[in-house]
mmCIF file of C-alpha atoms in Angstrom:
data_model
loop_
_atom_site.group_PDB
_atom_site.id
_atom_site.type_symbol
_atom_site.label_atom_id
_atom_site.label_comp_id
_atom_site.label_asym_id
_atom_site.label_seq_id
_atom_site.Cartn_x
_atom_site.Cartn_y
_atom_site.Cartn_z
ATOM 1 C CA MET W 454 13.329 10.974 7.476
ATOM 2 C CA ARG W 455 10.147 9.386 6.124
ATOM 3 C CA LYS W 456 10.152 5.654 5.478
ATOM 4 C CA LYS W 457 10.679 4.811 1.818
ATOM 5 C CA ILE W 458 8.790 1.644 0.904
ATOM 6 C CA ALA W 459 8.657 -0.742 -2.038
ATOM 7 C CA ALA W 460 5.485 -2.774 -1.495
ATOM 8 C CA ALA W 461 4.767 -5.790 -3.698
ATOM 9 C CA ASN W 462 1.136 -6.707 -4.343
ATOM 10 C CA TRP W 463 1.020 -10.224 -5.760
ATOM 11 C CA LYS W 464 -2.785 -10.141 -6.028
ATOM 12 C CA MET W 465 -4.303 -13.590 -6.801
ATOM 13 C CA ASN W 466 -1.250 -15.054 -8.512
ATOM 14 C CA LEU W 467 1.280 -17.902 -8.067
ATOM 15 C CA ASN W 468 1.054 -21.374 -6.596
ATOM 16 C CA VAL W 469 3.017 -22.158 -3.453
ATOM 17 C CA GLU W 470 6.084 -23.384 -5.326
ATOM 18 C CA GLN W 471 6.170 -20.283 -7.499
ATOM 19 C CA ALA W 472 5.653 -18.046 -4.478
ATOM 20 C CA THR W 473 8.487 -19.735 -2.600
ATOM 21 C CA ASN W 474 10.836 -19.492 -5.570
ATOM 22 C CA LEU W 475 10.032 -15.815 -6.090
ATOM 23 C CA LEU W 476 10.898 -14.951 -2.506
ATOM 24 C CA ASP W 477 14.035 -17.089 -2.631
ATOM 25 C CA GLU W 478 15.238 -15.313 -5.755
ATOM 26 C CA ILE W 479 14.669 -11.881 -4.255
ATOM 27 C CA LEU W 480 16.404 -12.880 -1.029
ATOM 28 C CA SER W 481 19.352 -14.284 -2.971
ATOM 29 C CA ALA W 482 20.052 -10.779 -4.296
ATOM 30 C CA ASN W 483 21.179 -9.813 -0.776
ATOM 31 C CA ILE W 484 19.755 -6.319 -1.080
ATOM 32 C CA THR W 485 21.136 -3.869 1.455
ATOM 33 C CA LEU W 486 18.474 -1.551 2.836
ATOM 34 C CA ASN W 487 19.210 1.573 4.818
ATOM 35 C CA GLU W 488 17.412 2.271 8.088
ATOM 36 C CA HIS W 489 14.625 4.228 6.364
ATOM 37 C CA GLN W 490 14.123 1.792 3.451
ATOM 38 C CA PHE W 491 11.612 -1.083 3.567
ATOM 39 C CA ALA W 492 10.311 -3.792 1.257
ATOM 40 C CA VAL W 493 6.879 -5.239 2.001
ATOM 41 C CA PHE W 494 5.310 -8.275 0.318
ATOM 42 C CA ALA W 495 1.501 -8.305 0.176
ATOM 43 C CA ILE W 496 0.785 -11.905 -0.680
ATOM 44 C CA PRO W 497 -2.185 -14.295 -0.793
ATOM 45 C CA PHE W 498 -3.468 -15.588 2.541
ATOM 46 C CA PRO W 499 -2.319 -19.236 2.084
ATOM 47 C CA TYR W 500 1.328 -18.166 1.817
ATOM 48 C CA LEU W 501 1.534 -15.787 4.777
ATOM 49 C CA GLN W 502 3.191 -18.226 7.176
ATOM 50 C CA MET W 503 5.669 -19.431 4.571
ATOM 51 C CA ALA W 504 6.680 -15.882 3.704
ATOM 52 C CA ASN W 505 6.846 -14.728 7.316
ATOM 53 C CA SER W 506 9.154 -17.629 8.108
ATOM 54 C CA LYS W 507 11.419 -16.857 5.150
ATOM 55 C CA LEU W 508 11.649 -13.151 5.969
ATOM 56 C CA ALA W 509 12.156 -13.633 9.710
ATOM 57 C CA GLY W 510 15.347 -11.904 10.746
ATOM 58 C CA GLN W 511 15.767 -10.132 7.418
ATOM 59 C CA ASN W 512 16.571 -6.441 7.622
ATOM 60 C CA ASN W 513 13.511 -4.281 6.828
ATOM 61 C CA LEU W 514 11.692 -6.975 4.826
ATOM 62 C CA TYR W 515 8.112 -7.641 5.908
ATOM 63 C CA VAL W 516 4.950 -9.522 4.979
ATOM 64 C CA ALA W 517 1.550 -7.914 4.432
ATOM 65 C CA ALA W 518 -1.885 -9.400 3.978
ATOM 66 C CA GLN W 519 -3.844 -8.111 0.996
ATOM 67 C CA ASN W 520 -7.052 -7.576 2.956
ATOM 68 C CA CYS W 521 -8.842 -8.174 6.241
ATOM 69 C CA SER W 522 -12.465 -8.334 7.314
ATOM 70 C CA ASP W 523 -14.450 -5.391 8.636
ATOM 71 C CA LYS W 524 -15.791 -7.747 11.315
ATOM 72 C CA ALA W 525 -13.873 -8.844 14.399
ATOM 73 C CA SER W 526 -15.062 -12.469 14.288
ATOM 74 C CA GLY W 527 -18.153 -14.592 13.792
ATOM 75 C CA ALA W 528 -20.200 -16.366 11.128
ATOM 76 C CA TYR W 529 -18.514 -14.844 8.082
ATOM 77 C CA THR W 530 -17.414 -17.865 6.080
ATOM 78 C CA GLY W 531 -14.394 -17.182 3.931
ATOM 79 C CA GLU W 532 -13.346 -14.005 5.712
ATOM 80 C CA VAL W 533 -10.031 -13.420 7.508
ATOM 81 C CA SER W 534 -9.952 -11.182 10.575
ATOM 82 C CA ALA W 535 -7.310 -8.706 11.684
ATOM 83 C CA ALA W 536 -6.915 -10.739 14.873
ATOM 84 C CA MET W 537 -6.057 -13.823 12.814
ATOM 85 C CA LEU W 538 -3.370 -11.870 10.986
ATOM 86 C CA GLN W 539 -2.005 -10.542 14.252
ATOM 87 C CA SER W 540 -1.817 -14.086 15.621
ATOM 88 C CA LEU W 541 0.410 -14.984 12.652
ATOM 89 C CA GLN W 542 2.654 -12.012 13.491
ATOM 90 C CA ILE W 543 1.860 -10.272 10.223
ATOM 91 C CA LYS W 544 2.957 -6.623 10.382
ATOM 92 C CA TYR W 545 1.092 -4.907 7.524
ATOM 93 C CA VAL W 546 -2.282 -5.159 5.799
ATOM 94 C CA VAL W 547 -3.472 -3.547 2.564
ATOM 95 C CA ILE W 548 -6.852 -1.884 2.990
ATOM 96 C CA GLY W 549 -9.076 -0.457 0.269
ATOM 97 C CA HIS W 550 -7.209 -1.508 -2.842
ATOM 98 C CA SER W 551 -9.087 -0.262 -5.897
ATOM 99 C CA GLU W 552 -9.929 -3.830 -6.897
ATOM 100 C CA ARG W 553 -11.596 -4.372 -3.526
ATOM 101 C CA ARG W 554 -13.514 -1.117 -3.933
ATOM 102 C CA GLU W 555 -14.557 -1.711 -7.539
ATOM 103 C CA LEU W 556 -15.017 -5.496 -7.761
ATOM 104 C CA PHE W 557 -16.247 -6.154 -4.223
ATOM 105 C CA ASN W 558 -18.059 -2.857 -3.656
ATOM 106 C CA GLU W 559 -16.206 -1.993 -0.471
ATOM 107 C CA SER W 560 -17.403 1.348 0.849
ATOM 108 C CA ASN W 561 -15.497 4.067 2.650
ATOM 109 C CA ALA W 562 -17.450 3.158 5.802
ATOM 110 C CA GLN W 563 -16.378 -0.493 5.569
ATOM 111 C CA LEU W 564 -12.783 0.564 5.057
ATOM 112 C CA ALA W 565 -12.991 2.741 8.161
ATOM 113 C CA GLU W 566 -14.028 -0.373 10.124
ATOM 114 C CA LYS W 567 -11.202 -2.425 8.592
ATOM 115 C CA THR W 568 -8.747 0.311 9.523
ATOM 116 C CA ASN W 569 -10.064 0.393 13.101
ATOM 117 C CA LEU W 570 -9.709 -3.374 13.491
ATOM 118 C CA ALA W 571 -6.259 -3.447 11.903
ATOM 119 C CA LEU W 572 -4.984 -0.776 14.270
ATOM 120 C CA ALA W 573 -6.652 -2.411 17.279
ATOM 121 C CA ASN W 574 -4.721 -5.585 16.479
ATOM 122 C CA GLY W 575 -1.368 -3.899 16.017
ATOM 123 C CA LEU W 576 -1.315 -4.059 12.218
ATOM 124 C CA ILE W 577 -0.023 -1.221 10.054
ATOM 125 C CA PRO W 578 -2.592 -0.371 7.360
ATOM 126 C CA ILE W 579 -1.457 0.451 3.851
ATOM 127 C CA PHE W 580 -4.550 2.465 2.993
ATOM 128 C CA CYS W 581 -5.291 2.810 -0.712
ATOM 129 C CA CYS W 582 -7.070 5.704 -2.365
ATOM 130 C CA GLY W 583 -7.393 6.925 -5.932
ATOM 131 C CA GLU W 584 -9.722 7.879 -8.750
ATOM 132 C CA PRO W 585 -11.086 6.171 -11.888
ATOM 133 C CA LEU W 586 -10.476 7.572 -15.368
ATOM 134 C CA SER W 587 -13.840 9.342 -15.566
ATOM 135 C CA VAL W 588 -13.031 11.382 -12.468
ATOM 136 C CA ARG W 589 -9.528 12.232 -13.710
ATOM 137 C CA GLU W 590 -10.904 13.350 -17.079
ATOM 138 C CA GLU W 591 -13.241 15.765 -15.270
ATOM 139 C CA ASN W 592 -10.306 17.000 -13.151
ATOM 140 C CA ASN W 593 -12.161 16.051 -9.966
ATOM 141 C CA GLN W 594 -9.485 13.727 -8.587
ATOM 142 C CA ASN W 595 -8.679 15.931 -5.595
ATOM 143 C CA GLU W 596 -12.274 16.021 -4.367
ATOM 144 C CA PHE W 597 -12.683 12.287 -4.970
ATOM 145 C CA VAL W 598 -9.552 11.331 -3.023
ATOM 146 C CA ALA W 599 -10.303 13.817 -0.238
ATOM 147 C CA LYS W 600 -13.690 12.156 0.293
ATOM 148 C CA GLN W 601 -12.038 8.715 0.557
ATOM 149 C CA LEU W 602 -9.594 10.006 3.157
ATOM 150 C CA LYS W 603 -12.195 11.895 5.183
ATOM 151 C CA GLU W 604 -14.720 9.050 5.336
ATOM 152 C CA SER W 605 -12.201 6.312 6.169
ATOM 153 C CA LEU W 606 -9.364 7.945 8.114
ATOM 154 C CA PHE W 607 -10.359 11.306 9.566
ATOM 155 C CA HIS W 608 -12.047 9.771 12.610
ATOM 156 C CA LEU W 609 -8.692 8.442 13.830
ATOM 157 C CA SER W 610 -6.771 9.851 16.765
ATOM 158 C CA LEU W 611 -3.363 11.482 16.342
ATOM 159 C CA ASP W 612 -1.661 8.349 17.669
ATOM 160 C CA GLN W 613 -3.610 6.165 15.251
ATOM 161 C CA ILE W 614 -3.035 8.227 12.108
ATOM 162 C CA LYS W 615 0.704 8.089 12.759
ATOM 163 C CA GLN W 616 0.543 4.351 12.008
ATOM 164 C CA ILE W 617 -1.055 4.753 8.573
ATOM 165 C CA ILE W 618 0.731 4.409 5.250
ATOM 166 C CA ILE W 619 -1.212 5.804 2.293
ATOM 167 C CA ALA W 620 -0.955 4.378 -1.213
ATOM 168 C CA TYR W 621 -2.344 6.583 -3.975
ATOM 169 C CA GLU W 622 -3.543 4.557 -6.959
ATOM 170 C CA PRO W 623 -4.746 6.195 -10.154
ATOM 171 C CA ILE W 624 -7.183 3.413 -11.042
ATOM 172 C CA TRP W 625 -6.806 4.209 -14.728
ATOM 173 C CA ALA W 626 -3.106 3.310 -14.492
ATOM 174 C CA ILE W 627 -3.407 -0.076 -12.767
ATOM 175 C CA GLY W 628 -2.594 -2.962 -15.067
ATOM 176 C CA THR W 629 -3.129 -0.788 -18.146
ATOM 177 C CA GLY W 630 0.467 0.076 -18.863
ATOM 178 C CA LYS W 631 -0.483 3.737 -18.421
ATOM 179 C CA THR W 632 1.330 5.604 -15.710
ATOM 180 C CA ALA W 633 0.683 8.978 -14.191
ATOM 181 C CA SER W 634 3.532 11.284 -15.090
ATOM 182 C CA ALA W 635 5.996 12.011 -12.307
ATOM 183 C CA GLU W 636 4.521 15.508 -12.186
ATOM 184 C CA GLN W 637 0.954 14.171 -11.849
ATOM 185 C CA ALA W 638 2.054 11.804 -9.085
ATOM 186 C CA GLN W 639 3.812 14.600 -7.198
ATOM 187 C CA GLU W 640 0.840 16.929 -7.557
ATOM 188 C CA ILE W 641 -1.706 14.606 -5.961
ATOM 189 C CA HIS W 642 0.717 13.239 -3.384
ATOM 190 C CA ALA W 643 1.331 16.825 -2.271
ATOM 191 C CA PHE W 644 -2.436 17.351 -2.143
ATOM 192 C CA ILE W 645 -2.891 14.245 0.037
ATOM 193 C CA ARG W 646 -0.145 15.417 2.383
ATOM 194 C CA THR W 647 -1.816 18.811 2.643
ATOM 195 C CA GLU W 648 -5.162 17.195 3.482
ATOM 196 C CA ILE W 649 -3.488 15.171 6.240
ATOM 197 C CA ALA W 650 -1.750 18.311 7.525
ATOM 198 C CA ASN W 651 -4.986 20.304 7.596
ATOM 199 C CA LYS W 652 -6.671 17.608 9.694
ATOM 200 C CA PHE W 653 -3.865 16.207 11.851
ATOM 201 C CA GLY W 654 -1.069 18.784 11.713
ATOM 202 C CA GLN W 655 1.999 19.416 9.603
ATOM 203 C CA GLU W 656 4.354 17.265 11.662
ATOM 204 C CA ILE W 657 2.245 14.140 11.194
ATOM 205 C CA ALA W 658 1.853 14.891 7.489
ATOM 206 C CA ASN W 659 5.584 15.398 7.057
ATOM 207 C CA ASN W 660 6.298 12.003 8.606
ATOM 208 C CA MET W 661 3.634 10.012 6.722
ATOM 209 C CA SER W 662 4.785 7.709 3.917
ATOM 210 C CA ILE W 663 2.661 8.110 0.780
ATOM 211 C CA LEU W 664 3.247 5.516 -1.943
ATOM 212 C CA TYR W 665 2.389 5.640 -5.639
ATOM 213 C CA GLY W 666 0.628 2.619 -7.136
ATOM 214 C CA GLY W 667 -0.028 2.382 -10.847
ATOM 215 C CA SER W 668 2.174 0.461 -13.310
ATOM 216 C CA VAL W 669 5.389 1.083 -11.392
ATOM 217 C CA LYS W 670 8.254 -0.765 -13.040
ATOM 218 C CA ALA W 671 12.030 -0.762 -13.032
ATOM 219 C CA SER W 672 12.188 1.676 -15.938
ATOM 220 C CA ASN W 673 10.178 4.430 -14.230
ATOM 221 C CA ALA W 674 10.752 3.813 -10.512
ATOM 222 C CA VAL W 675 13.700 6.175 -10.087
ATOM 223 C CA GLU W 676 11.861 9.106 -11.662
ATOM 224 C CA ILE W 677 8.641 8.514 -9.714
ATOM 225 C CA PHE W 678 10.386 7.890 -6.391
ATOM 226 C CA SER W 679 12.489 11.042 -6.790
ATOM 227 C CA GLN W 680 9.430 13.282 -6.409
ATOM 228 C CA THR W 681 9.342 15.253 -3.159
ATOM 229 C CA ASP W 682 6.123 13.754 -1.796
ATOM 230 C CA VAL W 683 6.389 10.220 -3.256
ATOM 231 C CA ASP W 684 7.819 7.771 -0.728
ATOM 232 C CA GLY W 685 7.929 4.588 -2.774
ATOM 233 C CA GLY W 686 5.455 2.406 -4.600
ATOM 234 C CA LEU W 687 2.735 -0.228 -4.327
ATOM 235 C CA VAL W 688 3.784 -2.491 -7.183
ATOM 236 C CA GLY W 689 1.561 -4.998 -8.959
ATOM 237 C CA GLY W 690 2.666 -6.910 -12.053
ATOM 238 C CA ALA W 691 6.328 -5.965 -11.817
ATOM 239 C CA SER W 692 6.522 -7.443 -8.317
ATOM 240 C CA LEU W 693 5.975 -10.921 -9.798
ATOM 241 C CA GLN W 694 9.223 -10.619 -11.759
ATOM 242 C CA PRO W 695 12.224 -10.968 -9.448
ATOM 243 C CA ALA W 696 14.678 -8.862 -11.457
ATOM 244 C CA GLU W 697 12.088 -6.089 -11.871
ATOM 245 C CA PHE W 698 11.182 -5.909 -8.218
ATOM 246 C CA ILE W 699 14.795 -6.122 -7.081
ATOM 247 C CA SER W 700 15.529 -3.129 -9.294
ATOM 248 C CA ILE W 701 12.512 -1.273 -7.895
ATOM 249 C CA ILE W 702 13.658 -1.881 -4.315
ATOM 250 C CA LYS W 703 17.101 -0.592 -5.254
ATOM 251 C CA SER W 704 15.459 2.543 -6.693
ATOM 252 C CA LEU W 705 14.266 3.676 -3.257
ATOM 253 C CA PRO W 706 15.921 6.993 -2.347
#
């Protein structure tokens, strides 16, 4: 059975006290996760050690970094390398979030390098893809997403691609309150799975977790997560509200 994942993306929010309290409140809910269910917390760099310590020994609860450099090391002031994350025993890293692509002009080629370095350092990439509103309105979302996948992931070996989690983000639905319908989410998730199957084989595609990211909240999580090819969510704003995110985790099938 594919892994079902509720991934929190805190973005650039919370001070250390707020971050600690948020994790404590979620942990106090004593959520029971089945073997195939996971919750991942993508949090700001300064809080990684705190969160990793708090989640140590917890069943299927893990910490993710929100980004890593496309360089292994060197004179890149302000950057954080995959090797640094590995040395902190971080398990996951988000790569290619739409905000990194749009605000920081990260290219598909850069994201391929980030993916390579993450995998080389034993990190599991949560690779983000998705289209802006203009592309969706022209009904070109499939071609747009296929290009992202091909230019950033299709160079990987079979063993490497098995490590990848994909998060599809309709950029027009992030932080806008708009959400792709469950049918829209299923349609493009199925397309992504088909693209992976065509390149790497049906077995790998069948076992790959593909998450939906775009205004997921407690009120719509069950419907979205119930779609055949949707394996959970990458959750932004709702992940900063303990009761909301607890409910979302509990919505995992």
